Coordinates of C-alpha atoms in Angstrom, one line a residue:
X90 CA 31.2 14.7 -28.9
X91 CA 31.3 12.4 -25.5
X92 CA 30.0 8.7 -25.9
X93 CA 26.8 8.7 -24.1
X94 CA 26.4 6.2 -21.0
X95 CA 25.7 3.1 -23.6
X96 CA 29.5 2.9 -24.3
X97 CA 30.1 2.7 -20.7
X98 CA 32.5 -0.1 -21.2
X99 CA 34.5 2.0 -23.9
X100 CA 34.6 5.2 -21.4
X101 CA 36.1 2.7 -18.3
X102 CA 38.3 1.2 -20.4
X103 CA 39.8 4.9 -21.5
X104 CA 39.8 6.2 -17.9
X105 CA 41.9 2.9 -17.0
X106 CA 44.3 3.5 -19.6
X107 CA 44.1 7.8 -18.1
X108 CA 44.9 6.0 -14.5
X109 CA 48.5 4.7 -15.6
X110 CA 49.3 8.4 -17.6
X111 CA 51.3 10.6 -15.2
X112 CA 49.7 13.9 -16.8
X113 CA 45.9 13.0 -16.6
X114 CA 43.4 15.7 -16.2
X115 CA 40.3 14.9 -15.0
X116 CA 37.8 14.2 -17.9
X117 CA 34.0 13.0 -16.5
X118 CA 31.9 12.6 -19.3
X119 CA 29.2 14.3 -16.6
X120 CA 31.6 17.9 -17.8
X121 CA 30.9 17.2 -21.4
X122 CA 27.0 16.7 -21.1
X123 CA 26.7 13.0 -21.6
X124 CA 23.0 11.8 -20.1
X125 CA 23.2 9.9 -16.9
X126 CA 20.8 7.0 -17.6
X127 CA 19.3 4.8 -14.8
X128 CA 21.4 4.2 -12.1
X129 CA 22.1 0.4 -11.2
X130 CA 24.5 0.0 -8.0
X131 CA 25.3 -3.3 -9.2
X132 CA 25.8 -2.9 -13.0
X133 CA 29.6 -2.5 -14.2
X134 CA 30.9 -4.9 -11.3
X135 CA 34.3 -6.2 -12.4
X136 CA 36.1 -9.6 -11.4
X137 CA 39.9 -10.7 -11.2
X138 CA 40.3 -14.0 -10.4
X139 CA 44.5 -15.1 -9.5
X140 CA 46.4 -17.8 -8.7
X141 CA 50.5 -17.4 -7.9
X142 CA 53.7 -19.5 -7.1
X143 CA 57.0 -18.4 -6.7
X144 CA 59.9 -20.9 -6.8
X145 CA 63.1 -20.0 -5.1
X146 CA 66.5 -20.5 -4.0
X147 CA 66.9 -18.5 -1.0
X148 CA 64.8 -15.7 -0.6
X149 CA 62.1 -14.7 -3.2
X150 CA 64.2 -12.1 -5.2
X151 CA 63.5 -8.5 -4.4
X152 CA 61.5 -7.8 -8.0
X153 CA 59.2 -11.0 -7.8
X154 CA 58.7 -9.3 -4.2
X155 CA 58.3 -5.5 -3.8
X156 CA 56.1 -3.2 -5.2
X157 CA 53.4 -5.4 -5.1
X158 CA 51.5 -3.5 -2.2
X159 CA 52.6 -6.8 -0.1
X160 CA 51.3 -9.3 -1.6
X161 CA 54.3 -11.6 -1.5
X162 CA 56.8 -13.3 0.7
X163 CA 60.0 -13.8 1.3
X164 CA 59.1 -17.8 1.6
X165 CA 61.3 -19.6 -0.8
X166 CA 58.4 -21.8 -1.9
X167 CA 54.8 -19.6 -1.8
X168 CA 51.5 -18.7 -3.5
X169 CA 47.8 -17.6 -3.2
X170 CA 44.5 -17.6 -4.8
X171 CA 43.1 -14.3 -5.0
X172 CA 39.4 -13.0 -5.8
X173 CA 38.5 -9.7 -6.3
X174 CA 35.3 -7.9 -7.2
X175 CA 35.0 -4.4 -8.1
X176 CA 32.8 -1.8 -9.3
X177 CA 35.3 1.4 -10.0
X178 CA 33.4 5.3 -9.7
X179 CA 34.1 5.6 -13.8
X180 CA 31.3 3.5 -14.2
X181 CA 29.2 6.6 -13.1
X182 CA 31.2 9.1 -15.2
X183 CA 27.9 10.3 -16.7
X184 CA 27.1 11.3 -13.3
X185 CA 27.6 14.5 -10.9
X186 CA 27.8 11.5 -8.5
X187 CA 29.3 8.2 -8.5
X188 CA 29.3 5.1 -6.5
X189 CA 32.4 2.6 -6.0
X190 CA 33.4 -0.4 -3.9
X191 CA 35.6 -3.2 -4.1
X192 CA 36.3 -6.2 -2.0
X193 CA 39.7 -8.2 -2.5
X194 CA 40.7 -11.7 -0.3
X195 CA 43.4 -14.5 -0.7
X196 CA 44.5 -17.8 0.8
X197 CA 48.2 -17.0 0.9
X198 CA 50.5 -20.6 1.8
X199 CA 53.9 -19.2 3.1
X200 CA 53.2 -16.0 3.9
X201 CA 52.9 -13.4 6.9
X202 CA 49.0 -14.8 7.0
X203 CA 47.3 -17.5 5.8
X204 CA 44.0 -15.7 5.0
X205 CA 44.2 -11.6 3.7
X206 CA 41.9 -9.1 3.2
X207 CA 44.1 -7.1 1.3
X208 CA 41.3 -4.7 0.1
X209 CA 37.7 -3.8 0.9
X210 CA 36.2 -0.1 0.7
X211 CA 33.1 1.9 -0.2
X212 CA 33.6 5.1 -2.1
X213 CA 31.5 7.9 -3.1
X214 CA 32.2 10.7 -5.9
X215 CA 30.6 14.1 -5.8
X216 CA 31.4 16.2 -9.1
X217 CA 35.5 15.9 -8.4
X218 CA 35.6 15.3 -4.7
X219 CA 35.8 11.7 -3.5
X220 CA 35.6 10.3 -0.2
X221 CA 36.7 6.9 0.4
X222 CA 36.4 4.3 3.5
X223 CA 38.3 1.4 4.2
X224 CA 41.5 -0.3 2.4
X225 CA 42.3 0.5 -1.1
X226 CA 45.4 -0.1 -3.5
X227 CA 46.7 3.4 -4.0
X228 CA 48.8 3.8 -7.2
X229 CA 52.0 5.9 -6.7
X230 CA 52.0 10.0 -8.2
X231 CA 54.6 11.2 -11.2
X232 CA 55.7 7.4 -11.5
X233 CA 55.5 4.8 -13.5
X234 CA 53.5 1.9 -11.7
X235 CA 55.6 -1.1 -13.5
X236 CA 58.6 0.2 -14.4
X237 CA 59.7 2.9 -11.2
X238 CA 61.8 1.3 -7.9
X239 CA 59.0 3.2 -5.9
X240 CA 58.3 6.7 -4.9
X241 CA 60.2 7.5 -1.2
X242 CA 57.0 8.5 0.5
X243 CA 54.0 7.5 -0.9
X244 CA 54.7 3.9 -2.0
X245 CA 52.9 0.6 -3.3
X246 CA 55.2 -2.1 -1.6
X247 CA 53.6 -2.5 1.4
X248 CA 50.0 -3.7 2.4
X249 CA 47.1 -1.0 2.1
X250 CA 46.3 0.6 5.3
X251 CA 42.3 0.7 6.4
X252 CA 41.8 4.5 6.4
X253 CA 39.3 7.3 5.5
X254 CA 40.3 9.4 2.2
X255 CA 38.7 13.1 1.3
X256 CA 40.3 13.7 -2.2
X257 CA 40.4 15.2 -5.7
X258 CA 42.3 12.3 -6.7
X259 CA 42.3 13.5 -10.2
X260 CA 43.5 16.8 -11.9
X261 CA 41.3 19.6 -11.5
X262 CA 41.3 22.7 -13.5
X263 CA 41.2 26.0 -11.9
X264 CA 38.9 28.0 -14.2
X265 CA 39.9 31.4 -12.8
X266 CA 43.4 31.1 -13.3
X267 CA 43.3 30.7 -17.5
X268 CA 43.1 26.7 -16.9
X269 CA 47.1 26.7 -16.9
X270 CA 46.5 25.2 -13.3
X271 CA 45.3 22.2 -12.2
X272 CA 45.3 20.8 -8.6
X273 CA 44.4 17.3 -6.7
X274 CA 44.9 16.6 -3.3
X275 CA 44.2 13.8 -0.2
X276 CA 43.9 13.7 3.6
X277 CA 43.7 10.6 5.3
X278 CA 43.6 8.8 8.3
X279 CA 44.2 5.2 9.5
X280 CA 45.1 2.5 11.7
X281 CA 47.7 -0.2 11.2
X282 CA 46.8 -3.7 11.3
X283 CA 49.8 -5.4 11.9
X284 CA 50.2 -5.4 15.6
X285 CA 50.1 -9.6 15.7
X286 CA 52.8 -9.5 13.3
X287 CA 54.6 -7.2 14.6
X288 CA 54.0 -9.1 18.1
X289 CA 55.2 -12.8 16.5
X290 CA 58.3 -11.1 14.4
X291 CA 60.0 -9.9 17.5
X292 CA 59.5 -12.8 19.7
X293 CA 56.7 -11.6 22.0
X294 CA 58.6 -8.0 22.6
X295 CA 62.6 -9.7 22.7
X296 CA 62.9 -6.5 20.8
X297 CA 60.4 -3.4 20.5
X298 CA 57.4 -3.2 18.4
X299 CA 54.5 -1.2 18.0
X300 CA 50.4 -1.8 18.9
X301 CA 47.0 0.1 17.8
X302 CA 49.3 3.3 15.3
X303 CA 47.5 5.7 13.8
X304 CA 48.2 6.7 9.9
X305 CA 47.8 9.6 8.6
X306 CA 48.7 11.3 5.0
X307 CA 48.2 14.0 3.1
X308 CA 49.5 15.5 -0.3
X309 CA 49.4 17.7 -2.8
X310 CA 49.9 18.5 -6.4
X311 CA 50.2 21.1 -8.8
X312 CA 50.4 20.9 -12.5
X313 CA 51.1 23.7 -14.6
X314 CA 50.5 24.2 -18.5
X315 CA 48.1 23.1 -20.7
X316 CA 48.8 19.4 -21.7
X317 CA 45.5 19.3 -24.2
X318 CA 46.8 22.0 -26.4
X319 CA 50.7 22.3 -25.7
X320 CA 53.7 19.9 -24.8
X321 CA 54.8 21.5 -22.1
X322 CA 53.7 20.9 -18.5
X323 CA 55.0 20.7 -15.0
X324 CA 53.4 18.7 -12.3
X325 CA 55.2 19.7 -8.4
X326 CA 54.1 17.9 -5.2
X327 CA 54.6 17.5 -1.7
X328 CA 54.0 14.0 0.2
X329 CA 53.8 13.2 3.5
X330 CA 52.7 11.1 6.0
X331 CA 52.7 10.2 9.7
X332 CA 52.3 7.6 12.5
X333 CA 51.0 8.4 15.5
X334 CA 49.4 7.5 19.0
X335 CA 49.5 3.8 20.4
X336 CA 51.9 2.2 22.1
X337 CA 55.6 0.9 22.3
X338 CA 56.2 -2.6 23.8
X339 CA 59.2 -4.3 25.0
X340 CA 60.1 -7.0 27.2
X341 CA 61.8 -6.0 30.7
X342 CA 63.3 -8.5 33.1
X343 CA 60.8 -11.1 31.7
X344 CA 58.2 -8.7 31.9
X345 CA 56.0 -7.3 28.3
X346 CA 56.3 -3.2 29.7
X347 CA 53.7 -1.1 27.1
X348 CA 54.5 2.7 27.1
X349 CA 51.4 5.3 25.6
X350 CA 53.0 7.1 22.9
X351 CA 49.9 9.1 22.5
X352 CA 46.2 9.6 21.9
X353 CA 43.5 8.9 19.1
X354 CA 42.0 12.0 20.0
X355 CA 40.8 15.0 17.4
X356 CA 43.9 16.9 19.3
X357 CA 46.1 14.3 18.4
X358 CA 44.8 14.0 14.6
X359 CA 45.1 17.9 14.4
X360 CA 49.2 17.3 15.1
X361 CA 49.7 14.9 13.2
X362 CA 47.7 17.4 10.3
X363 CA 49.7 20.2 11.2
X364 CA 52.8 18.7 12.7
X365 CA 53.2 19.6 16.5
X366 CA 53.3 18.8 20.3
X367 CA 55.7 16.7 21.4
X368 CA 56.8 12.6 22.1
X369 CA 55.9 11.2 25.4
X370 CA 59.1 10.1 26.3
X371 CA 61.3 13.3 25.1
X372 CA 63.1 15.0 28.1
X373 CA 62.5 18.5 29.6
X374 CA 63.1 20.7 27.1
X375 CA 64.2 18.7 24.2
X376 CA 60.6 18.7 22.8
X377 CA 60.3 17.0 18.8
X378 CA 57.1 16.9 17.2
X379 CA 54.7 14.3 18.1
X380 CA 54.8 10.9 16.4
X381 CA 56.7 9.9 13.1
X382 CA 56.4 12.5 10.5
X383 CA 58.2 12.5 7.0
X384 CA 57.7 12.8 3.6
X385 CA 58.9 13.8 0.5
X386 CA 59.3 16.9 -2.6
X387 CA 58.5 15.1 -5.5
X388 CA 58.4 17.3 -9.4
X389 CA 58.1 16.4 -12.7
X390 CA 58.5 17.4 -16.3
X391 CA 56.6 16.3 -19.4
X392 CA 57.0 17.0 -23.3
X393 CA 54.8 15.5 -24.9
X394 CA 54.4 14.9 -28.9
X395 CA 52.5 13.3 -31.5
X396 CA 55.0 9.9 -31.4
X397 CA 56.5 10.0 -27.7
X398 CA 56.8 11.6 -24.6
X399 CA 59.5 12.6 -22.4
X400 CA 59.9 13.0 -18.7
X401 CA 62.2 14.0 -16.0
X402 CA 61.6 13.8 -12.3
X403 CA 63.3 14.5 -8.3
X404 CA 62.1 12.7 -5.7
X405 CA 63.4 14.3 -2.4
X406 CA 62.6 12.7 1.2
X407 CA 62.8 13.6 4.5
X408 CA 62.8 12.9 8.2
X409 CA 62.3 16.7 9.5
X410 CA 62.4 19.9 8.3
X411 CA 66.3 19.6 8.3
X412 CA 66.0 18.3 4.7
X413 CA 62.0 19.9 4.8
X414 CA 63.5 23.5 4.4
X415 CA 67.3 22.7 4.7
X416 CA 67.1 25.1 7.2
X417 CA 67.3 24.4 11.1
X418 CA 67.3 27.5 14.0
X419 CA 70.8 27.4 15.9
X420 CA 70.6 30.8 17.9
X421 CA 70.4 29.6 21.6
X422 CA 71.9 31.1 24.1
X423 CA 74.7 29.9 26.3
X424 CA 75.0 28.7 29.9
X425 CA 71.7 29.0 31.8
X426 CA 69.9 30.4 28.5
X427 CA 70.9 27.6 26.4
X428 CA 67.0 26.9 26.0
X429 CA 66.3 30.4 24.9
X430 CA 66.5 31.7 21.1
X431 CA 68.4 34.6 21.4
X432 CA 70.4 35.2 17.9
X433 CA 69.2 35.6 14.5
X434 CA 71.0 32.6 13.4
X435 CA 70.1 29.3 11.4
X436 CA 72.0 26.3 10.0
X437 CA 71.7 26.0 6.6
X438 CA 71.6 22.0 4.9
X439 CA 72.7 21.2 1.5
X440 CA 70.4 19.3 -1.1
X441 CA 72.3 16.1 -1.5
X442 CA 69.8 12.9 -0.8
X443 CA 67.6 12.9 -4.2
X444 CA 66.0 10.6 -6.7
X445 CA 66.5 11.9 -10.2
X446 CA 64.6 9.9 -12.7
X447 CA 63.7 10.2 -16.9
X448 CA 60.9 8.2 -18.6
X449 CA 60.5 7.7 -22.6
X450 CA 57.6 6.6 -24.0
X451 CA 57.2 5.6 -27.6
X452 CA 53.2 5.9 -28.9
X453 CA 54.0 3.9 -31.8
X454 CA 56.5 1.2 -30.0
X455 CA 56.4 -2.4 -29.6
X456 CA 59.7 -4.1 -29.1
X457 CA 60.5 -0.7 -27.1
X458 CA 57.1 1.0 -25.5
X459 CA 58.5 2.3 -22.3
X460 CA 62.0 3.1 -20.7
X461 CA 62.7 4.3 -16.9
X462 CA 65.9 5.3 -15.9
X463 CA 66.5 5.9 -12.0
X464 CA 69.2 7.4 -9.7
X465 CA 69.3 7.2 -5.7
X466 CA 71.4 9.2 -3.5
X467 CA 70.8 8.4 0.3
X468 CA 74.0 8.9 2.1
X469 CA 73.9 12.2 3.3
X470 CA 70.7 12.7 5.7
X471 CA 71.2 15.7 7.1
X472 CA 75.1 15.2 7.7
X473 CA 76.7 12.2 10.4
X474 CA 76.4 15.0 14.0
X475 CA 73.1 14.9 15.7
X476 CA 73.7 17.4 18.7
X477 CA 71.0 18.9 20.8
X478 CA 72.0 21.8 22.4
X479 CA 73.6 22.4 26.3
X480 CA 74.5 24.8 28.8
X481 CA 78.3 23.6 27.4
X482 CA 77.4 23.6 23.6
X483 CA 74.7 25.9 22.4
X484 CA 75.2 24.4 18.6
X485 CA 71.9 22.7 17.8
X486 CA 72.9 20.5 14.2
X487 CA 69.9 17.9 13.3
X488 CA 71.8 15.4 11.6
X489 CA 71.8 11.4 11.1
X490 CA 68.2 11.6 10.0
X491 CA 68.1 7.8 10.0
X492 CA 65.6 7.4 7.4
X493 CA 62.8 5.7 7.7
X494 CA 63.8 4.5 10.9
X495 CA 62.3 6.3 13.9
X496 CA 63.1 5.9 18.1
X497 CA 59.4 5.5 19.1
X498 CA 57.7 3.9 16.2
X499 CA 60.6 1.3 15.2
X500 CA 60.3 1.9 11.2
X501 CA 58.2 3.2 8.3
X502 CA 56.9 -0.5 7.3
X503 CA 53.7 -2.6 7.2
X504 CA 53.6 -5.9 7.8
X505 CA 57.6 -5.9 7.6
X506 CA 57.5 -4.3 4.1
X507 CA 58.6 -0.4 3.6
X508 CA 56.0 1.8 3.0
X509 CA 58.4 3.6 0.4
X510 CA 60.8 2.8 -2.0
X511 CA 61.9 -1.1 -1.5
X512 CA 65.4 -0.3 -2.3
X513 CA 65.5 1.0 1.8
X514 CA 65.9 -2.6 3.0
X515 CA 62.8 -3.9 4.3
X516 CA 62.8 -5.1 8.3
X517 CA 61.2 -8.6 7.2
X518 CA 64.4 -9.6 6.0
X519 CA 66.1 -9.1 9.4
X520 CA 67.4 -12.3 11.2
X521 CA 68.2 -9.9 14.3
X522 CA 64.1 -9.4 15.0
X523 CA 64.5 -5.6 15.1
X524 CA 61.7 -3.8 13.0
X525 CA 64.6 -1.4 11.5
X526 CA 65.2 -0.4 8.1
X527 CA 68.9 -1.9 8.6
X528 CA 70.5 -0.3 5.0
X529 CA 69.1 3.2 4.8
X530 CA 72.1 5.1 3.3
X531 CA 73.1 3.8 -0.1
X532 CA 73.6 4.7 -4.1
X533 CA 71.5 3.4 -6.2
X534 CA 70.9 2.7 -10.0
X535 CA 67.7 1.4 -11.3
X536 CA 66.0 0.5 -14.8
X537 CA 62.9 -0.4 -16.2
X538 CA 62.1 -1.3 -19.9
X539 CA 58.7 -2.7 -21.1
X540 CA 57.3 -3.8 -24.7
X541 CA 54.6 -5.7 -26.7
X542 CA 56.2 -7.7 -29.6
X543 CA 53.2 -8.7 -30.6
X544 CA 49.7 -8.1 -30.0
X545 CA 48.9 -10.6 -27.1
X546 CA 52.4 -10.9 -26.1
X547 CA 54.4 -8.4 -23.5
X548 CA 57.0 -8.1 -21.4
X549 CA 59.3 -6.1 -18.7
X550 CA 62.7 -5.7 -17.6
X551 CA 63.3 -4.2 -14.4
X552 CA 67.5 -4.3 -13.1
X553 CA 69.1 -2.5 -10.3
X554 CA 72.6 -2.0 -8.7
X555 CA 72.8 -0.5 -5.3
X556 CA 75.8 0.4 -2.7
X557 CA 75.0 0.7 0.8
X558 CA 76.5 1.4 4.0
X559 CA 74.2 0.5 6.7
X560 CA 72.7 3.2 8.9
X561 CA 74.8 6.1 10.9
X562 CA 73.9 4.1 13.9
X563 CA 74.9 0.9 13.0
X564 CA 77.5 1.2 9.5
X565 CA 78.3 -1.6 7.4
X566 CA 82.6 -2.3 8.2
X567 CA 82.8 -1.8 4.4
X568 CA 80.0 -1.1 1.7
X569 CA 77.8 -3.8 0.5
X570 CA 76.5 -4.4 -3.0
X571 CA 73.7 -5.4 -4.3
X572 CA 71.8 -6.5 -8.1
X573 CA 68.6 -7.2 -8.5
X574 CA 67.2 -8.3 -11.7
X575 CA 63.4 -9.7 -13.2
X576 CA 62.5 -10.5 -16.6
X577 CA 58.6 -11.0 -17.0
X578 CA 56.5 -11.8 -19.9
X579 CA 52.2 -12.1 -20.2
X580 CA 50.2 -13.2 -22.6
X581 CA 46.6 -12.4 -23.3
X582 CA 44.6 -15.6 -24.6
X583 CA 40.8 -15.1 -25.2
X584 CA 37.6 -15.0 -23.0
X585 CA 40.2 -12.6 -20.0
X586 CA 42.1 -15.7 -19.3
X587 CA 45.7 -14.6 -19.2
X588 CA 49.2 -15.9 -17.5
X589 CA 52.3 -14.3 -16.4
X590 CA 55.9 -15.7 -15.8
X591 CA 58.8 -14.3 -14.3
X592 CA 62.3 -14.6 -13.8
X593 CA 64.3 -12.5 -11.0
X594 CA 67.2 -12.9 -9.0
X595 CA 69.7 -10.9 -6.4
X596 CA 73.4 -11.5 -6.2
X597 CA 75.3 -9.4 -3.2
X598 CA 75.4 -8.8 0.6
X599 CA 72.7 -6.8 1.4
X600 CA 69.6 -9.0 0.1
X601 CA 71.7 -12.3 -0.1
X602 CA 72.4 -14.5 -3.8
X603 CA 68.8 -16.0 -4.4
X604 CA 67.0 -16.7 -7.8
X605 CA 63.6 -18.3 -8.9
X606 CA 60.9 -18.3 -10.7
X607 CA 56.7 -16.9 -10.4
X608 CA 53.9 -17.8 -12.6
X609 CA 50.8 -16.5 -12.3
X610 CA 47.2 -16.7 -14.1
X611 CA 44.3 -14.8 -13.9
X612 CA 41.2 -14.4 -15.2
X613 CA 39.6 -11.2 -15.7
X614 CA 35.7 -10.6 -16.2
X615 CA 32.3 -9.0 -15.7
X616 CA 29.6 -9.9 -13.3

């Protein structure tokens, strides 16, 4: 029998727990008949007070840094103080309906502001359908939030983008099918809000940035089995996202020249939705799809037991529908009918860009809760020819991808941080003042281990070892190498006072030899 709405606290501290479990179903108490009570807008509003410094030599080391939906710098010496109030939907779990909203704000010294707003949204639930306005911390899907180096598409290591959200953000059964499937899904739109940044980072337009982009996202997932009564289940998704309309800037002869890349129009939403039209500056004929599209195929596996649980995942991104489908048409004509599709022909792409990943947890464990294991494979995108067809060469190959890189909309980033996986180098480490991922095709190695000795007392391990080799446009003259490492311990003292320290540090030629230090406290309580 479901708690009734008394043990509220009890049911949102459960559904918090369900929110870092990569198998969740949806489970409102509203489904098992609990009474809804008197509704109080303002009843179950949470607070997280936070104060952080980081200490470094060089550059703040990339695991003190990323991941942290960009709240860092690079600063060697930087901090905030943070307040955030929220009142999550699960406080109105006894409901058909729900009510959340959350506002988030820090004084930041050393960093790309001195004053962020890094969240602040309304949100309303009806039954499993949510609809959400404004900025929000989205965690990542089928990863681990503390342990994974980031999902490719759908990431949490850059700043949240102001946006409206229509989802079923949790698991939801299909009766008709013999509950063995489950779906939840997002659309979303936005607008970027980094245009001063962007503005200040290349020096007033010394090289080209971006003003007033559209975001947009979408994804999907399906999870099949039974997770409540067997071990079994399989959870398969598809992630993308978009940039769109705005403009490009650049300086010319001393002069700031602003090309229209498109509109903000429903026509222009509607392509970014269902990918289509084409660029403003492509030439006649050579027509790609209109703004920045990519995404990602993302699966994984589950067995789950009475003492652990075990997990494999893929994590497969792309640029176009090269390494979309791994398919591309090539049967244009020749000569004067090198425009026209005349053959039943098609170039077929091998799968060889992936992130393969396992997880363990242990129920029972406290030296050893948690283990992620990660591999990256980057170098292939699509294969090093890019060739548009002619009247001389009718071949049409879509290679050098360039991930996350993108002629029009410079790069894949927010407020210089990748809105991926961090291991793509981010452009805010640039000294050249170009908003371009400049290390996009490396081999990667990545682990995460976390524990709780003791009852108040945890920690986490996160280590990585990457090779890179620069972009197909611009290669490295010989591959670079990088480690990055963090040790990090909390403990939990009474009344939600609590305090983190860390340790990290990166030794190599892509990120540079820096180490340091970051404490952080943080107090955690009820209004």
């Amino acid at each position: 029998m479901v708690a009734p709405c008394t043990m509220k606290k009890y049911i949102y501290s459960a559904i918090t727990l369900l929110a870092f479990s990569l198998s969740a179903s949806a489970q409102y108490a509203w489904q098992h008949g609990a009474e809804a009570g008197e509704f109080h807008p303002f009843s179950d509003v949470h607070y997280t007070s936070s104060m952080q410094g980081s200490f470094s030599s060089g550059n703040t080391p990339l695991w003190l840094n990323a991941n942290k939906y960009g709240m860092s710098s690079l600063k060697s010496s930087n901090g905030y103080i943070r307040e955030t109030i929220e009142r999550p939907l699960e406080a109105d779990s006894c409901r058909h309906w729900g009510l959340g909203y959350g506002v988030d704000v820090a004084l930041t010294s050393q960093y790309a502001s001195k004053f962020f707003l890094q969240q602040a949204y309304v949100e309303g639930r009806w039954l499993h359908g949510v609809l959400t306005i404004g900025a929000k911390e989205w965690p990542m899907e089928l990863k681990n939030q503390r342990l994974s180096s980031g999902s490719q598409a759908l990431g949490i290591n850059a700043r949240p983008i102001p946006q409206v959200r229509l989802a079923i953000p949790e698991y939801w059964t299909i009766p008709a099918l013999g509950r063995w499937f489950a779906l939840k899904v997002h659309i979303a739109y936005g607008i970027y809000t980094d245009d001063n940044w962007q503005q200040d980072f290349t020096l007033h337009g010394q090289t080209p940035y971006n003003e007033h982009t559209l975001y947009h996202s979408k994804a999907g997932y399906l999870r099949i089995g039974k997770p409540e009564q067997y071990p079994l289940s399989v959870e398969l998704g598809l992630e993308m996202q978009a940039q769109f309309g705005g403009y490009y800037l650049l300086q010319k002869n001393g002069q700031l020249v602003k090309t229209k890349l498109g509109g903000h129009g429903l026509k222009d939403m509607w392509r970014a939705f269902i990918p289509g039209g084409s660029d403003a500056t492509d030439g006649a004929g050579y027509g790609n799809i209109e703004g920045n599209q990519s995404g990602a195929w993302v699966a994984r596996v589950n067995y789950d037991t009475k003492d652990w649980v075990a997990s494999v995942y893929a994590d497969h991104f792309f640029e176009d529908h090269s390494q979309q489908f791994f398919l591309d048409y090539d049967g244009y004509g020749k000569g004067a009918d090198f425009q026209k599709r005349e053959r039943n022909r098609y170039l077929l792409y091998p799968l060889k860009d992936i992130m393969l990943g396992g997880e363990l947890q242990l129920k029972h464990g406290t030296w050893l809760k948690d283990i992620v294991v990660e591999y990256l494979h980057t170098t292939y995108q699509s294969g090093p020819i890019n060739h548009d067809r002619t009247s001389h060469i009718s071949d049409h190959v879509a290679g050098k991808d360039d991930y996350y890189n993108h002629g029009n909309y410079m790069s894949l980033q927010h407020w210089g941080q990748v809105l991926g996986n961090p291991l793509y180098r981010s452009p805010l480490y640039n000294d050249d003042h170009l908003i371009r991922v400049e290390d996009n095709r490396f081999v990667a190695w990545h682990m995460g281990v976390e524990g709780q000795p003791l009852p108040r007392l945890d920690y986490r391990i996160l280590a990585s070892w990457q090779r890179g080799y620069g972009t197909y446009y611009d290669p490295y003259t010989h591959p670079h190498h990088n480690t990055s490492i963090m040790v990090e311990a909390g403990y939990q003292f009474n009344h939600g006072w609590a305090v983190r320290g860390a340790f990290g540090l990166d030794h190599g030629s892509i990120l540079g030899n820096n180490h340091g230090v970051q404490l952080t406290i943080i107090k955690i309580g009820k209004l």
